Backbone as CSV, one residue per row, in Angstrom:
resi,resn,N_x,N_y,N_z,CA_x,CA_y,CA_z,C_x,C_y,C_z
1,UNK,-68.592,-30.434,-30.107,-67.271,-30.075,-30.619,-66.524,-31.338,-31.023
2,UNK,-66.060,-31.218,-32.025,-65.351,-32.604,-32.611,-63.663,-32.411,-32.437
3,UNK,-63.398,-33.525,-31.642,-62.247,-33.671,-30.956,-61.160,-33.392,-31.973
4,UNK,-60.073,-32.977,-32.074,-58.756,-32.219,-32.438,-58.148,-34.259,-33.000
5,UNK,-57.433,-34.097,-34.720,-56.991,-35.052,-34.692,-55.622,-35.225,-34.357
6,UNK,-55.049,-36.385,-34.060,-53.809,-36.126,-33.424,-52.777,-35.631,-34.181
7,UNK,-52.964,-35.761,-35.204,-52.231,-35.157,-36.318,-52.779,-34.218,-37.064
8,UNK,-52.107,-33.205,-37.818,-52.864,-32.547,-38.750,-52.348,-33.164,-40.007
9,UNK,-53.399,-32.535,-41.094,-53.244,-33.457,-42.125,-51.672,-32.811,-43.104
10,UNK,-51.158,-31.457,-43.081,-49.526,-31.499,-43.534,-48.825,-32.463,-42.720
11,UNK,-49.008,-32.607,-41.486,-48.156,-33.804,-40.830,-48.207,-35.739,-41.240
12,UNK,-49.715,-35.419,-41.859,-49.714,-36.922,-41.837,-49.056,-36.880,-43.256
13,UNK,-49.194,-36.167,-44.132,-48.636,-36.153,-45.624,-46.785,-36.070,-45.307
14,UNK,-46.697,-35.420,-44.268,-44.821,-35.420,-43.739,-44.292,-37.108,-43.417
15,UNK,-45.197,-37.734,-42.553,-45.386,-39.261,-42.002,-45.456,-40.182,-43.153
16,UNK,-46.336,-39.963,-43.947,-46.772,-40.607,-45.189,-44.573,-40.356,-46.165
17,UNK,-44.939,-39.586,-46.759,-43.538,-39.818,-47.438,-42.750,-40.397,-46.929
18,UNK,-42.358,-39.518,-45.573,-41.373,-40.613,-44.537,-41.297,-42.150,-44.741
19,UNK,-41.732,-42.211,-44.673,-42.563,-43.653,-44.562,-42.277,-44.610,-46.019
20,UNK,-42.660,-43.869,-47.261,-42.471,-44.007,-48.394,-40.832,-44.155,-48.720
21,UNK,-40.489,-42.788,-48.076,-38.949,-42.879,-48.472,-37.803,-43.706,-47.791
22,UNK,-38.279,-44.539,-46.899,-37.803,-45.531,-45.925,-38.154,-47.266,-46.903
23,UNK,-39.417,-46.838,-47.010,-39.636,-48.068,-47.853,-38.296,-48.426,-49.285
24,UNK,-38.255,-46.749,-49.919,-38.321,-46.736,-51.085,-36.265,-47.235,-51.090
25,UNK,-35.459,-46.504,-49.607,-34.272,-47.389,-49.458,-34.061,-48.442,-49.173
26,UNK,-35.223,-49.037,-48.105,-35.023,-50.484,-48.331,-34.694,-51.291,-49.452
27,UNK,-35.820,-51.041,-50.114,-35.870,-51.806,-51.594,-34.413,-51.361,-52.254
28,UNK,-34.350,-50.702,-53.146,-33.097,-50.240,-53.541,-31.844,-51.005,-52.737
29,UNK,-31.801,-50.967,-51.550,-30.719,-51.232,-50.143,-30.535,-53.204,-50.771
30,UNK,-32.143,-53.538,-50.961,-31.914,-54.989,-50.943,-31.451,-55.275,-53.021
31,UNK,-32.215,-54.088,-53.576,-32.079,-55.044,-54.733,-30.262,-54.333,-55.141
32,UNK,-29.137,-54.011,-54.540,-28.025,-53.440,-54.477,-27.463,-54.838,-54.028
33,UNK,-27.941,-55.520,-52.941,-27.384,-57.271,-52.331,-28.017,-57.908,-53.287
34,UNK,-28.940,-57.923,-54.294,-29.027,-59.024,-55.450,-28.274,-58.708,-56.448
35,UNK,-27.858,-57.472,-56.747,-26.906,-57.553,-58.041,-25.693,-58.282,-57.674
36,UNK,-25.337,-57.975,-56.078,-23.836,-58.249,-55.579,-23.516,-59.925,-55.757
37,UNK,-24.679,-60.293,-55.814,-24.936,-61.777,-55.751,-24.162,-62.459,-56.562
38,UNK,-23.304,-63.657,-56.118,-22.495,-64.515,-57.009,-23.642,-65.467,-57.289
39,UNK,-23.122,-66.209,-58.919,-23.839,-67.489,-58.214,-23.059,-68.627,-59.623
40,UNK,-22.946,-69.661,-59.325,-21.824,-70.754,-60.095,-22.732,-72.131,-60.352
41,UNK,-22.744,-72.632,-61.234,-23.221,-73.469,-61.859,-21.863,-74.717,-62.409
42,UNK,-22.197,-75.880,-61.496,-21.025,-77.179,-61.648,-21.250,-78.132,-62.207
43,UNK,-21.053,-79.251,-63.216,-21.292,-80.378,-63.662,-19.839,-81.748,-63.390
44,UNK,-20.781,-82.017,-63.096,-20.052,-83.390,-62.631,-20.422,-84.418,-63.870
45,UNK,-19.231,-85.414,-64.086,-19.655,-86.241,-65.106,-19.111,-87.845,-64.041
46,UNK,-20.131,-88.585,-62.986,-19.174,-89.149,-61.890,-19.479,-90.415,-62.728
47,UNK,-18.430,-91.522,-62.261,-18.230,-92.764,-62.420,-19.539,-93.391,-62.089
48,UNK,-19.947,-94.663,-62.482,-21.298,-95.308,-62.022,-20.661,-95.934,-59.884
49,UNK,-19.244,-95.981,-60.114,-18.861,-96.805,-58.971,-19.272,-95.792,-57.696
50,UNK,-19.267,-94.605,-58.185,-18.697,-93.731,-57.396,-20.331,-92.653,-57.361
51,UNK,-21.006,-93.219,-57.470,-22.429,-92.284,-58.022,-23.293,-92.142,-56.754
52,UNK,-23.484,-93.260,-55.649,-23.543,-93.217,-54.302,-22.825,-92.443,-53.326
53,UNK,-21.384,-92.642,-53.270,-20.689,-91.355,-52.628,-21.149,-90.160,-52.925
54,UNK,-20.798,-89.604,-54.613,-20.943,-88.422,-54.948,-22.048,-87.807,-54.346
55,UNK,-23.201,-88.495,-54.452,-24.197,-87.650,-54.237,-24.746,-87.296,-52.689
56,UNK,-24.082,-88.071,-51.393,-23.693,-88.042,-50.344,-23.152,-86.805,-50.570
57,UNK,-22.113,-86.424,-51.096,-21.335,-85.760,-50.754,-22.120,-84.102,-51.098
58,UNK,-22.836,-84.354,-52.602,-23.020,-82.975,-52.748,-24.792,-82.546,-52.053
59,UNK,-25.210,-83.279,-51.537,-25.827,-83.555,-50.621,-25.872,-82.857,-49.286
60,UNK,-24.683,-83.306,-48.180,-23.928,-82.373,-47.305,-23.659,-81.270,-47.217
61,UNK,-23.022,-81.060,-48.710,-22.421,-79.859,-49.190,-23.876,-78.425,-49.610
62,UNK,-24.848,-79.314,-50.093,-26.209,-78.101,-49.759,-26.570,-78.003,-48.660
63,UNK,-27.078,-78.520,-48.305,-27.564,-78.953,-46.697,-26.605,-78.115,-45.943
64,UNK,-25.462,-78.039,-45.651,-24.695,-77.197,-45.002,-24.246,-75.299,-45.982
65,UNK,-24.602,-75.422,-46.819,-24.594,-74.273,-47.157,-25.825,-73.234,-47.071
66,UNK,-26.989,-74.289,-47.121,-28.448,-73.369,-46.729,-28.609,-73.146,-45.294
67,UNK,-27.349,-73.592,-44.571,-27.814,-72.996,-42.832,-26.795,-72.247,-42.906
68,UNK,-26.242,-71.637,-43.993,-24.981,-69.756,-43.563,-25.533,-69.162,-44.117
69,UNK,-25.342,-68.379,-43.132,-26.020,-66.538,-43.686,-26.137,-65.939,-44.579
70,UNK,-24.881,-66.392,-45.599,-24.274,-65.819,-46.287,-24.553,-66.614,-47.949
71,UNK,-25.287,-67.823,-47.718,-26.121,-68.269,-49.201,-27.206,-67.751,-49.013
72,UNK,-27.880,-68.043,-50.431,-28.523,-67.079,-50.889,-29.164,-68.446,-51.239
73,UNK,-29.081,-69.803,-52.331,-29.374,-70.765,-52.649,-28.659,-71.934,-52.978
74,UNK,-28.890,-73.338,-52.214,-27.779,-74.195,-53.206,-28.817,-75.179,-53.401
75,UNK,-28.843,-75.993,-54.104,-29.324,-77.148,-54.738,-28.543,-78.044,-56.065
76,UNK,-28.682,-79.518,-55.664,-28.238,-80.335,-56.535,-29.049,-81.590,-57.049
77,UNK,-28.655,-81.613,-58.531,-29.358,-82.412,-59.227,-28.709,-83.111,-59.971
78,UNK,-29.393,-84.625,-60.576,-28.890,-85.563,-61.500,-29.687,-84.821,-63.310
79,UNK,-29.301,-85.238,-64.208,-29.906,-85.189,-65.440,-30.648,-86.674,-65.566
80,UNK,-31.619,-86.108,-65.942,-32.992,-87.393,-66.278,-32.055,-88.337,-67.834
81,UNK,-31.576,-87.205,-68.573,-31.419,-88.593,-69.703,-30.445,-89.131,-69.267
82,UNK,-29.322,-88.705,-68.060,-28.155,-89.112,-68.405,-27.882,-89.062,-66.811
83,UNK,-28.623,-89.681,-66.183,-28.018,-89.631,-64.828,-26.608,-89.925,-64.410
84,UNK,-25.541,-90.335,-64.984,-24.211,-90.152,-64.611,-23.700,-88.848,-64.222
85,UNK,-24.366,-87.890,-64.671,-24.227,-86.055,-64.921,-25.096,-85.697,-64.011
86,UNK,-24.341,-85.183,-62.879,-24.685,-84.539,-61.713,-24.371,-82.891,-61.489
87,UNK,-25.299,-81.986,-61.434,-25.092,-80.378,-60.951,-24.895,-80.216,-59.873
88,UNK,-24.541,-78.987,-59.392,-24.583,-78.053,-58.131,-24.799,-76.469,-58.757
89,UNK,-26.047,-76.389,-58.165,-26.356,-74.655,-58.529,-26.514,-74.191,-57.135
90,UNK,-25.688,-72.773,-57.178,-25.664,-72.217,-55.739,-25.274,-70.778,-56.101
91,UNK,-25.642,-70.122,-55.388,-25.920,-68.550,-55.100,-25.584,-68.057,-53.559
92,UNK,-24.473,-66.562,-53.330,-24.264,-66.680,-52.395,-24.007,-65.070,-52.337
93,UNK,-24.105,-64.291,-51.056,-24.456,-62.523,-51.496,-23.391,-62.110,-51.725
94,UNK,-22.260,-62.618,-52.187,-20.944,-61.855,-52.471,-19.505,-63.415,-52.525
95,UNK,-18.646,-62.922,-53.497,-17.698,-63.923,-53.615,-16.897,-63.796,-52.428
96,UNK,-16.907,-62.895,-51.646,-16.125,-63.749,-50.560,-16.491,-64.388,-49.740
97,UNK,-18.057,-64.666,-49.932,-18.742,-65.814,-49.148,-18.541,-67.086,-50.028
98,UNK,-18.544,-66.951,-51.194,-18.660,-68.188,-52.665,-17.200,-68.459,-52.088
99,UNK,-16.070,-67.760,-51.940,-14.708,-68.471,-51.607,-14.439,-69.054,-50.402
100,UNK,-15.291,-68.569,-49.144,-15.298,-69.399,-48.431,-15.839,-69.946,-48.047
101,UNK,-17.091,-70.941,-48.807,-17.544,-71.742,-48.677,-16.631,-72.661,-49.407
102,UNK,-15.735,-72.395,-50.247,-14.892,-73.664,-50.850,-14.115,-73.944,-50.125
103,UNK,-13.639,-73.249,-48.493,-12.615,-73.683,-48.170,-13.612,-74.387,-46.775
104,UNK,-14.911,-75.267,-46.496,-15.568,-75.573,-45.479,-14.760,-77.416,-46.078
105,UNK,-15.139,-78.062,-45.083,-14.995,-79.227,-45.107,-15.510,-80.312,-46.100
106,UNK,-17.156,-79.941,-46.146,-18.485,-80.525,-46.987,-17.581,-80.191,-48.264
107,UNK,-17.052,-79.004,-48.574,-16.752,-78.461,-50.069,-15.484,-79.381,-50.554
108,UNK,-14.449,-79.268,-49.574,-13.090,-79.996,-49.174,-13.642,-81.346,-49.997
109,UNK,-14.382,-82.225,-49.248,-14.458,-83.140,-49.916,-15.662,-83.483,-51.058
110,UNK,-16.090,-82.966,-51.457,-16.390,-83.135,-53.081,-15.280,-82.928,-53.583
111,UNK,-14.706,-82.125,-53.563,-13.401,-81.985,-54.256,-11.829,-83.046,-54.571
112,UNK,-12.069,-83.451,-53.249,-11.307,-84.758,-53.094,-11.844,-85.672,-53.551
113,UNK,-12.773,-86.100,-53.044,-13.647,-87.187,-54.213,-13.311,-86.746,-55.953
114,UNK,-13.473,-85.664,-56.206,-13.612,-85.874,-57.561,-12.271,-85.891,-58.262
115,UNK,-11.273,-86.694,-57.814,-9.835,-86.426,-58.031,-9.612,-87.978,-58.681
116,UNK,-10.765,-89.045,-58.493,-11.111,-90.249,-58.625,-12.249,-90.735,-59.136
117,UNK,-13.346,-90.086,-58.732,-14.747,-90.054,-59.401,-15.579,-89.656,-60.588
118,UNK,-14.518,-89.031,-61.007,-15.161,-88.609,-62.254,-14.561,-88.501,-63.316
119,UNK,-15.764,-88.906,-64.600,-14.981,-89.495,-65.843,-13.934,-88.078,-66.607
120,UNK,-14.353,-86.618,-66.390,-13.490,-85.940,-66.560,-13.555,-84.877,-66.304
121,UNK,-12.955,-83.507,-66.014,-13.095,-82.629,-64.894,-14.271,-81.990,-65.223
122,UNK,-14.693,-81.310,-63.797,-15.844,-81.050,-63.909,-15.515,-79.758,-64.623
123,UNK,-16.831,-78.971,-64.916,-17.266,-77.842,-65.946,-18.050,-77.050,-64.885
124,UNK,-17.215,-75.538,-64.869,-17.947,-74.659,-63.745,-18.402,-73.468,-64.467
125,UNK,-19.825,-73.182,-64.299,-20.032,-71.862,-65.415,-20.424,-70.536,-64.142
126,UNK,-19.553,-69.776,-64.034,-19.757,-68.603,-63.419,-20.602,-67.813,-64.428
127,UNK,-21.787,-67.236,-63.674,-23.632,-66.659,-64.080,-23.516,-65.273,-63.239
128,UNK,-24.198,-64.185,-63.933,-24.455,-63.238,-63.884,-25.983,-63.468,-63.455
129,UNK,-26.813,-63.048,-62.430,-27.932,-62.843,-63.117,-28.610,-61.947,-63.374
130,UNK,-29.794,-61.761,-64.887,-30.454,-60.870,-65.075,-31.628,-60.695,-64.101
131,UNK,-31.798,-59.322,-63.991,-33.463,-58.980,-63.095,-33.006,-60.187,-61.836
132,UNK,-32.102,-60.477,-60.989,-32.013,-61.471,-59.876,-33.316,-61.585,-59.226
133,UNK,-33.702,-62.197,-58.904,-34.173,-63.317,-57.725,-33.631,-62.648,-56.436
134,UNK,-34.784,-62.470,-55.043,-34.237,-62.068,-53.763,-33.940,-63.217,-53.052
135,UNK,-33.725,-63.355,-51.979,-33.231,-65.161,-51.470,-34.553,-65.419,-51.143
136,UNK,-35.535,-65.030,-50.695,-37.048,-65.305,-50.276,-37.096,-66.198,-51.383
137,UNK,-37.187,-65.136,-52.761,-37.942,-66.253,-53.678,-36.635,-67.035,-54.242
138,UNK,-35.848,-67.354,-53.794,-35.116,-68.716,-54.564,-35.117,-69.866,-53.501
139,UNK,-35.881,-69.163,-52.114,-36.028,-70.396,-50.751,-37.284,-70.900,-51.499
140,UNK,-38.115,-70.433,-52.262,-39.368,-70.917,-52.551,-39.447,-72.375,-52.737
141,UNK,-40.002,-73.208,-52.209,-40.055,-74.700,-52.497,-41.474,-74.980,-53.488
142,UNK,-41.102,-76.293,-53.916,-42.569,-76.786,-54.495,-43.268,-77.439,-53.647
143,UNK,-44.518,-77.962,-53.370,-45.888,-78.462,-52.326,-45.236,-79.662,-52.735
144,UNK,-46.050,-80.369,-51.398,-46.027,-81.739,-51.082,-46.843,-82.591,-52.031
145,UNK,-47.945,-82.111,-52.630,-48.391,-82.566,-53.594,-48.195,-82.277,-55.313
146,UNK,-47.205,-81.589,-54.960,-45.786,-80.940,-56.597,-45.481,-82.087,-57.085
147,UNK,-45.036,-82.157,-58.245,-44.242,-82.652,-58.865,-43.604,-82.441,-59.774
148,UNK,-42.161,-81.591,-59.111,-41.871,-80.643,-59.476,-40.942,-80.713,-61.103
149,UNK,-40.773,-79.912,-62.093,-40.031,-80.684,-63.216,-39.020,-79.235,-63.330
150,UNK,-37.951,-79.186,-63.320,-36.844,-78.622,-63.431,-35.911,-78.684,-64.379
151,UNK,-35.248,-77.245,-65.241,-34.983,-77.426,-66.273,-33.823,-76.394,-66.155
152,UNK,-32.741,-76.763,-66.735,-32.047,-75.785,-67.565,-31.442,-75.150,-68.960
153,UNK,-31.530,-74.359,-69.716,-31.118,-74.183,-70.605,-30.495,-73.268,-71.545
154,UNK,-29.242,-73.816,-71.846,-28.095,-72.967,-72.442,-28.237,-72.897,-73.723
155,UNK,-28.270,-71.346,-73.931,-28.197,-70.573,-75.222,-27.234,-69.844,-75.815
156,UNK,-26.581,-70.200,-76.940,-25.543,-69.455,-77.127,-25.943,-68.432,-78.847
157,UNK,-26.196,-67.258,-78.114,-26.679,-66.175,-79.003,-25.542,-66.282,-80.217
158,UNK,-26.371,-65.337,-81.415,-25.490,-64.745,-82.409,-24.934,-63.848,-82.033
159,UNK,-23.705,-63.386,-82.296,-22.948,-62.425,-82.559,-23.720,-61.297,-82.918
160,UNK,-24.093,-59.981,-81.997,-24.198,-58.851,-81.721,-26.404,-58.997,-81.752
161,UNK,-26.668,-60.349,-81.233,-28.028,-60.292,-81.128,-28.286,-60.766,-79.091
162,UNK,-27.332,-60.885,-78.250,-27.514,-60.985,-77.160,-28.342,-59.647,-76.062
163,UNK,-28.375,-58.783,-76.959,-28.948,-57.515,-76.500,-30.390,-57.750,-76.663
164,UNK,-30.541,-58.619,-78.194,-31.816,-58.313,-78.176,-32.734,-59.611,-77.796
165,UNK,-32.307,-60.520,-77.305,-32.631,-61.762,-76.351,-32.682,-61.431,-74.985
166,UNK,-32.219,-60.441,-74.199,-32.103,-59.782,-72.944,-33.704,-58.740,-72.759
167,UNK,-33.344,-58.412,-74.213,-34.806,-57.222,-74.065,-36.274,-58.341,-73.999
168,UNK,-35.912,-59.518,-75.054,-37.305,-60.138,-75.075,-37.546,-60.540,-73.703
169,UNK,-36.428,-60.935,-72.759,-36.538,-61.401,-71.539,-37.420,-60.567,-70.383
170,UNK,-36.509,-59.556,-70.959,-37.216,-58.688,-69.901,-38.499,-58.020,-69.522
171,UNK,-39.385,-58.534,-70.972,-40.488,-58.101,-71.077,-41.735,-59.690,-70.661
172,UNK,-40.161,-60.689,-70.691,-41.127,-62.008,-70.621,-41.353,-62.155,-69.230
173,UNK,-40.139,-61.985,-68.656,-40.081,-62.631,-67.744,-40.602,-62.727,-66.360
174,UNK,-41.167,-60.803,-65.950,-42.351,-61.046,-65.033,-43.225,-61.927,-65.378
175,UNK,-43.644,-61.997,-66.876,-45.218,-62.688,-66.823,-45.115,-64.502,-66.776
176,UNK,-43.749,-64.989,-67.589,-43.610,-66.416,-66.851,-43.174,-66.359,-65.358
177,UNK,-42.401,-65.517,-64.252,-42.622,-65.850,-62.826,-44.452,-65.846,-62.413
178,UNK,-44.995,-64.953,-63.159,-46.095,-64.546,-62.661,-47.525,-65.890,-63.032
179,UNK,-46.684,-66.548,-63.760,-47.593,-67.909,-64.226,-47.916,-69.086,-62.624
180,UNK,-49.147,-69.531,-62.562,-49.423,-69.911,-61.418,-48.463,-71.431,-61.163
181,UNK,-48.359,-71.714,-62.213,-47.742,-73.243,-62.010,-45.921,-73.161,-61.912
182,UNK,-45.158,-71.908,-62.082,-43.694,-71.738,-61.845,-43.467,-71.468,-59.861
183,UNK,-42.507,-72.450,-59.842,-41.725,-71.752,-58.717,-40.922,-71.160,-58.690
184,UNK,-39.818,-70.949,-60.166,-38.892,-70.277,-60.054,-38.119,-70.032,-61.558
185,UNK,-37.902,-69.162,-61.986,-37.733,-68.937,-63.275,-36.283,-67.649,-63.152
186,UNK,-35.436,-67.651,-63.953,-33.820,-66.712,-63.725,-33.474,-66.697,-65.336
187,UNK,-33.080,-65.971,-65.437,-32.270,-66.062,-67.020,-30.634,-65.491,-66.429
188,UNK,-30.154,-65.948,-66.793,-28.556,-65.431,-66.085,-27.474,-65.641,-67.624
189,UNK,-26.175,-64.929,-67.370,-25.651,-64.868,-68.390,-23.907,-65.284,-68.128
190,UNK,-23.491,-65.813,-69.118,-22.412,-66.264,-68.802,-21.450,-65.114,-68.016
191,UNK,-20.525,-65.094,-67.529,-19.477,-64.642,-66.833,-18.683,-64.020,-67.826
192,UNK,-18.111,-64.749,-68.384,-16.836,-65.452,-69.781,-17.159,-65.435,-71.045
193,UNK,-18.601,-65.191,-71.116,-18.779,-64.426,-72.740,-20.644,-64.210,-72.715
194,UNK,-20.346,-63.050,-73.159,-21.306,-62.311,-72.889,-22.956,-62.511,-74.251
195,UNK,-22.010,-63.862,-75.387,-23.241,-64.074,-76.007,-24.074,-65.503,-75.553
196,UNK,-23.574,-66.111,-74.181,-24.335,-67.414,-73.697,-25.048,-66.970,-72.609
197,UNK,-26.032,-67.573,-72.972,-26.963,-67.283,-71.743,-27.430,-68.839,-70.645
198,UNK,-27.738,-69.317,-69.985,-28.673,-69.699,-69.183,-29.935,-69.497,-68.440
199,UNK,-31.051,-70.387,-68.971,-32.430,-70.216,-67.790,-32.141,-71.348,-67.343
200,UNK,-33.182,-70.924,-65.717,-33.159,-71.754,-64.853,-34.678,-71.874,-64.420
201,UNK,-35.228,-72.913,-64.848,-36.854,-73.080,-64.595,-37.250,-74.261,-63.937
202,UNK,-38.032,-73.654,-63.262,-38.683,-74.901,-61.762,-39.868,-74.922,-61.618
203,UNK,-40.768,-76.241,-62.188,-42.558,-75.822,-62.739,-43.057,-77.053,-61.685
204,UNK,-44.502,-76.786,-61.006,-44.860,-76.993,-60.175,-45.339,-78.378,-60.870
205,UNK,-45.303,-78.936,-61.855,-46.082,-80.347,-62.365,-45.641,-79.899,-64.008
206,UNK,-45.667,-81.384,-64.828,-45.338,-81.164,-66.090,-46.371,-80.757,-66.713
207,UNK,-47.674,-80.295,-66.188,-48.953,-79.840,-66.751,-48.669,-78.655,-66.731
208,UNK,-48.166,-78.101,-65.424,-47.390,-76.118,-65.091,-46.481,-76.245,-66.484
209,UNK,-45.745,-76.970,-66.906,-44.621,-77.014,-67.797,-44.924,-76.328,-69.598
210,UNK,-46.162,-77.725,-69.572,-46.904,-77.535,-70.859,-47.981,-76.518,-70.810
211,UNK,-48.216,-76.118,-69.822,-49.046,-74.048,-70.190,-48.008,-73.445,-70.565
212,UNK,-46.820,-73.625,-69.412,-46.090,-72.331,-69.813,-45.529,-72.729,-71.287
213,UNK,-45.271,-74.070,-72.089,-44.984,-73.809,-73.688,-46.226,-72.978,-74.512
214,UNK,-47.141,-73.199,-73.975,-48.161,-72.486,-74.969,-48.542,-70.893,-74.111
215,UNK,-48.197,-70.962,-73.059,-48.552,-69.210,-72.832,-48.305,-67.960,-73.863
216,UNK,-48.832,-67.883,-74.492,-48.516,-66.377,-75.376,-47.409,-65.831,-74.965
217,UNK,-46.969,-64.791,-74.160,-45.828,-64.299,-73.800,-44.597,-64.968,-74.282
218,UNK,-44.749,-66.077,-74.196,-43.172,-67.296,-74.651,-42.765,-67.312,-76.836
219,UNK,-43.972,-66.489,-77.035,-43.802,-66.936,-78.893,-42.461,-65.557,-78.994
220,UNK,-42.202,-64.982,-78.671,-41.206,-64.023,-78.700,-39.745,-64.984,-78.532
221,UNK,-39.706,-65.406,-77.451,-38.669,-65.833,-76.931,-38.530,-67.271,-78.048
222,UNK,-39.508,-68.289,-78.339,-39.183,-69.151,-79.586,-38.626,-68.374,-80.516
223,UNK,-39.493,-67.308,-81.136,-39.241,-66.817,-82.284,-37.156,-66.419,-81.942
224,UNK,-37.328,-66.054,-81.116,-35.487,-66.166,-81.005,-34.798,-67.107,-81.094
225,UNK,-34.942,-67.977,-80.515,-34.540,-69.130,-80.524,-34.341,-70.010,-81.756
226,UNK,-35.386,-69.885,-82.516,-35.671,-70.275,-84.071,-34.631,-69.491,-84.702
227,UNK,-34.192,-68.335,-84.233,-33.307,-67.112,-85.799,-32.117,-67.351,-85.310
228,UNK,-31.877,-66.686,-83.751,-30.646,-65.844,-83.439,-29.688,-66.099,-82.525
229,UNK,-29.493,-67.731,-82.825,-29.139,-68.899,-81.810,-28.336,-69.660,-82.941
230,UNK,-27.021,-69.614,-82.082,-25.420,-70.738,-83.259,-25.846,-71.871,-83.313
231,UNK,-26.531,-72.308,-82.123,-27.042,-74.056,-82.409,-28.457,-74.151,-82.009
232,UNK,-28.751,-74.944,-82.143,-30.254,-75.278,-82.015,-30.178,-75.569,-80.402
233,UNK,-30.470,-75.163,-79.302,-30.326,-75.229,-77.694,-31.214,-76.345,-77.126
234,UNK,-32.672,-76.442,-78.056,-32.784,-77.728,-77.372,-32.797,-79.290,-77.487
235,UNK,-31.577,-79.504,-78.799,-31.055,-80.625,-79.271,-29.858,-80.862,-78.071
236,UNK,-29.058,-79.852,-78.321,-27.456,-79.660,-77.351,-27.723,-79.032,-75.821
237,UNK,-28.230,-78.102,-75.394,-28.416,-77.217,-74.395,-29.532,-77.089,-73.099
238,UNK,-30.507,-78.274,-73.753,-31.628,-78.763,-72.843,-31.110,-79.718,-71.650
239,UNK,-31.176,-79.225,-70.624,-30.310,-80.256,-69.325,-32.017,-80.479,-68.456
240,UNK,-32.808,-81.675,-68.455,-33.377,-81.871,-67.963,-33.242,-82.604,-66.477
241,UNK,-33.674,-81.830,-65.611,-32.780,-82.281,-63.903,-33.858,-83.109,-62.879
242,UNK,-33.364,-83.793,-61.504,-34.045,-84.773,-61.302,-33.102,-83.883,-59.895
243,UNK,-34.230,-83.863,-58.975,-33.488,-83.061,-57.604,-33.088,-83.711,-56.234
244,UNK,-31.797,-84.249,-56.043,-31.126,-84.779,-55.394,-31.110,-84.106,-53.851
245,UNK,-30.716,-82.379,-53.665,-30.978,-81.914,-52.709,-30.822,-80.605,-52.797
246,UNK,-31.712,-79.675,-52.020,-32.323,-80.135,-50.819,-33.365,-80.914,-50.113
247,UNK,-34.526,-81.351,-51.457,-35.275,-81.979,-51.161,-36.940,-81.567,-50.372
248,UNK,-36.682,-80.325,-49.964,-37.736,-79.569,-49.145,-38.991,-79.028,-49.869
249,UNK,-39.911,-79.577,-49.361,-41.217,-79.241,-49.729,-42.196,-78.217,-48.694
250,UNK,-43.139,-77.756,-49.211,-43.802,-76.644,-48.839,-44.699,-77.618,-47.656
């Protein structure tokens, strides 16, 4: 006689959905905290005198924002052509965490510093992002044997073609995260006008860099770039970055 299973099989199909439909609010539950997601983009233009402090300072200021609960990502960088031009990119699950992190101490003083330090006020671009990033993958670091090359770049669409730069994205953009040599790839959109965009790309070596220019998937997104773009983005809009902090490797 063959022993009785502990379940019958309408029950395990009852267990099974269960199960499914628990999964299926999680997800939903979390990708509801990535839309909620703030996230602000800063440029600093600091004095050469003052280029040691600064970066102390915004330094601190990551470093103490990746141990609250309540970021999501911060990191800061110099620009390779123009190292006087210093960022802060940071992400946090809601603006009333983004506001009070401006009122912490670390924040306090960048701010004070830059009342003296810099050649002229800084430039803050409040970002939307498209298809977000969960905080898992924006903790993602590059390996110890990375070298990592980091990029940003601002696009400022034609007039009534930002719809259709969103669609090419969206069809691109699993398959560049899904490229072996990216750690991190975002397209986000201005706050304050809805035809500028920003990517944010983080390639595991400048060899990861130069596949992903020739990956197939990317001739869409040139071909935009070439038509349906006010300026040419990577004469003006190419910010090539050099990563100050956090510094953390895999």
């Amino acid at each position: 006689m063959k022993p009785k299973a502990f379940f019958s099989i309408p029950r395990r199909a009852e267990l099974l959905f269960s199960l499914l439909f628990i999964m299926c609010i999680f997800q939903l539950s979390a990708q509801s905290i990535q839309r909620n997601n703030v996230a602000r983009i800063t440029q600093f233009e600091v004095k050469d005198a003052y280029q040691d402090q600064f970066r102390k300072a915004l330094s601190e200021y990551v470093l103490h924002a990746l141990r609250s609960g309540n970021n999501v990502m911060a990191e800061a960088y110099s620009e390779r052509e123009n190292p006087r031009v210093l960022w802060l990119i940071e992400r946090w699950e809601n603006q009333a965490a983004l506001s009070q992190s401006a009122k912490d101490k670390q924040f306090t003083a960048i701010t004070a510093l830059a009342k003296t330090a810099l050649q002229q006020p800084s430039k803050v671009f409040n970002v939307k992002d498209l298809e977000p990033l969960s905080k898992q993958q924006w903790r993602r670091s590059a390996r110890k044997e990375d070298n990592p090359q980091t990029m940003m770049l601002f696009v400022n669409s034609k007039s009534g073609t930002a719809q259709r730069f969103k669609d090419v994205y969206h069809v691109a953009m699993p398959l560049f995260r899904s490229e072996k040599g990216v750690v991190t790839y975002q397209l986000s959109q201005l706050e304050n006008d809805s035809e500028q965009f920003v990517t944010y790309e983080k390639f595991r070596s400048e060899a990861a860099f130069q596949f992903h220019l020739k990956f197939p998937p990317i001739k869409p997104v040139v071909d935009y770039l070439e038509t349906d773009i006010k300026e040419k983005p990577f004469q003006k809009g190419l910010h090539t970055l050099i990563e100050i902090a956090p510094l953390t490797r895999e």
